Amino acid sequence: MVQQLEHLRAHEAVARALEDGALELHGMYFHVGEAQAYLLTERDEEWVFDRVRSADPAR
């Protein structure tokens, strides 16, 4: 996932939109064994994986 996002950054139009603040890149994957989705975001120039949780507090 990280490599795919880095490849996107290499495209001129994407790099320009990122620089202008018009675009943010995120990635998501699903871990079948855990039945858990993870969101990949960049924070302080590092990639961070966060668990995706339900918006419903009852779950």
PDB file of C-alpha atoms in Angstrom:
ATOM      1  CA  MET A   1       0.000   0.000   0.000  1.00  0.00           C
ATOM      2  CA  VAL A   2       2.749   2.475   0.914  1.00  0.00           C
ATOM      3  CA  GLN A   3       4.578   1.752  -2.336  1.00  0.00           C
ATOM      4  CA  GLN A   4       1.408   2.302  -4.372  1.00  0.00           C
ATOM      5  CA  LEU A   5       0.854   5.686  -2.740  1.00  0.00           C
ATOM      6  CA  GLU A   6       4.483   6.625  -3.361  1.00  0.00           C
ATOM      7  CA  HIS A   7       4.042   5.738  -7.044  1.00  0.00           C
ATOM      8  CA  LEU A   8       1.033   8.057  -7.188  1.00  0.00           C
ATOM      9  CA  ARG A   9       3.135  10.874  -5.717  1.00  0.00           C
ATOM     10  CA  ALA A  10       5.568  10.479  -8.614  1.00  0.00           C
ATOM     11  CA  HIS A  11       2.946  11.685 -11.120  1.00  0.00           C
ATOM     12  CA  GLU A  12       3.335  15.384 -11.863  1.00  0.00           C
ATOM     13  CA  ALA A  13      -0.367  16.249 -11.540  1.00  0.00           C
ATOM     14  CA  VAL A  14      -0.662  14.404  -8.232  1.00  0.00           C
ATOM     15  CA  ALA A  15       2.514  15.976  -6.839  1.00  0.00           C
ATOM     16  CA  ARG A  16       1.274  19.433  -7.824  1.00  0.00           C
ATOM     17  CA  ALA A  17      -2.157  18.887  -6.235  1.00  0.00           C
ATOM     18  CA  LEU A  18      -0.524  17.604  -3.041  1.00  0.00           C
ATOM     19  CA  GLU A  19       1.752  20.634  -2.915  1.00  0.00           C
ATOM     20  CA  ASP A  20      -1.192  23.000  -3.475  1.00  0.00           C
ATOM     21  CA  GLY A  21      -3.164  21.304  -0.689  1.00  0.00           C
ATOM     22  CA  ALA A  22      -5.878  20.291  -3.146  1.00  0.00           C
ATOM     23  CA  LEU A  23      -5.322  16.559  -2.604  1.00  0.00           C
ATOM     24  CA  GLU A  24      -4.628  14.170   0.262  1.00  0.00           C
ATOM     25  CA  LEU A  25      -3.629  10.552  -0.256  1.00  0.00           C
ATOM     26  CA  HIS A  26      -5.035   7.760   1.897  1.00  0.00           C
ATOM     27  CA  GLY A  27      -5.034   4.010   1.552  1.00  0.00           C
ATOM     28  CA  MET A  28      -7.220   1.300   3.021  1.00  0.00           C
ATOM     29  CA  TYR A  29      -6.832  -2.435   3.279  1.00  0.00           C
ATOM     30  CA  PHE A  30      -8.814  -5.256   4.815  1.00  0.00           C
ATOM     31  CA  HIS A  31      -7.067  -7.910   6.913  1.00  0.00           C
ATOM     32  CA  VAL A  32      -9.120 -11.043   6.263  1.00  0.00           C
ATOM     33  CA  GLY A  33      -7.735 -13.019   9.225  1.00  0.00           C
ATOM     34  CA  GLU A  34      -8.673 -10.245  11.660  1.00  0.00           C
ATOM     35  CA  ALA A  35     -11.835  -9.184   9.808  1.00  0.00           C
ATOM     36  CA  GLN A  36     -10.501  -5.651  10.300  1.00  0.00           C
ATOM     37  CA  ALA A  37     -10.097  -2.679   7.966  1.00  0.00           C
ATOM     38  CA  TYR A  38      -7.101  -0.361   8.304  1.00  0.00           C
ATOM     39  CA  LEU A  39      -6.693   3.174   7.013  1.00  0.00           C
ATOM     40  CA  LEU A  40      -3.247   4.334   5.956  1.00  0.00           C
ATOM     41  CA  THR A  41      -2.566   8.054   6.385  1.00  0.00           C
ATOM     42  CA  GLU A  42       0.536  10.180   6.357  1.00  0.00           C
ATOM     43  CA  ARG A  43       1.323  12.054   9.572  1.00  0.00           C
ATOM     44  CA  ASP A  44       4.440  14.154  10.035  1.00  0.00           C
ATOM     45  CA  GLU A  45       6.031  12.567   6.948  1.00  0.00           C
ATOM     46  CA  GLU A  46       5.421   9.009   8.265  1.00  0.00           C
ATOM     47  CA  TRP A  47       2.810   6.499   7.167  1.00  0.00           C
ATOM     48  CA  VAL A  48       0.507   5.359   9.990  1.00  0.00           C
ATOM     49  CA  PHE A  49      -2.008   2.481   9.984  1.00  0.00           C
ATOM     50  CA  ASP A  50      -5.175   3.080  12.029  1.00  0.00           C
ATOM     51  CA  ARG A  51      -7.970   0.618  12.668  1.00  0.00           C
ATOM     52  CA  VAL A  52     -11.299   1.578  11.134  1.00  0.00           C
ATOM     53  CA  ARG A  53     -13.998   1.488  13.790  1.00  0.00           C
ATOM     54  CA  SER A  54     -17.758   1.700  13.584  1.00  0.00           C
ATOM     55  CA  ALA A  55     -19.313   5.150  13.925  1.00  0.00           C
ATOM     56  CA  ASP A  56     -22.012   3.478  16.038  1.00  0.00           C
ATOM     57  CA  PRO A  57     -20.858   3.627  19.703  1.00  0.00           C
ATOM     58  CA  ALA A  58     -23.062   0.595  20.498  1.00  0.00           C
ATOM     59  CA  ARG A  59     -20.795  -1.664  18.407  1.00  0.00           C
TER      60      ARG A  59
END
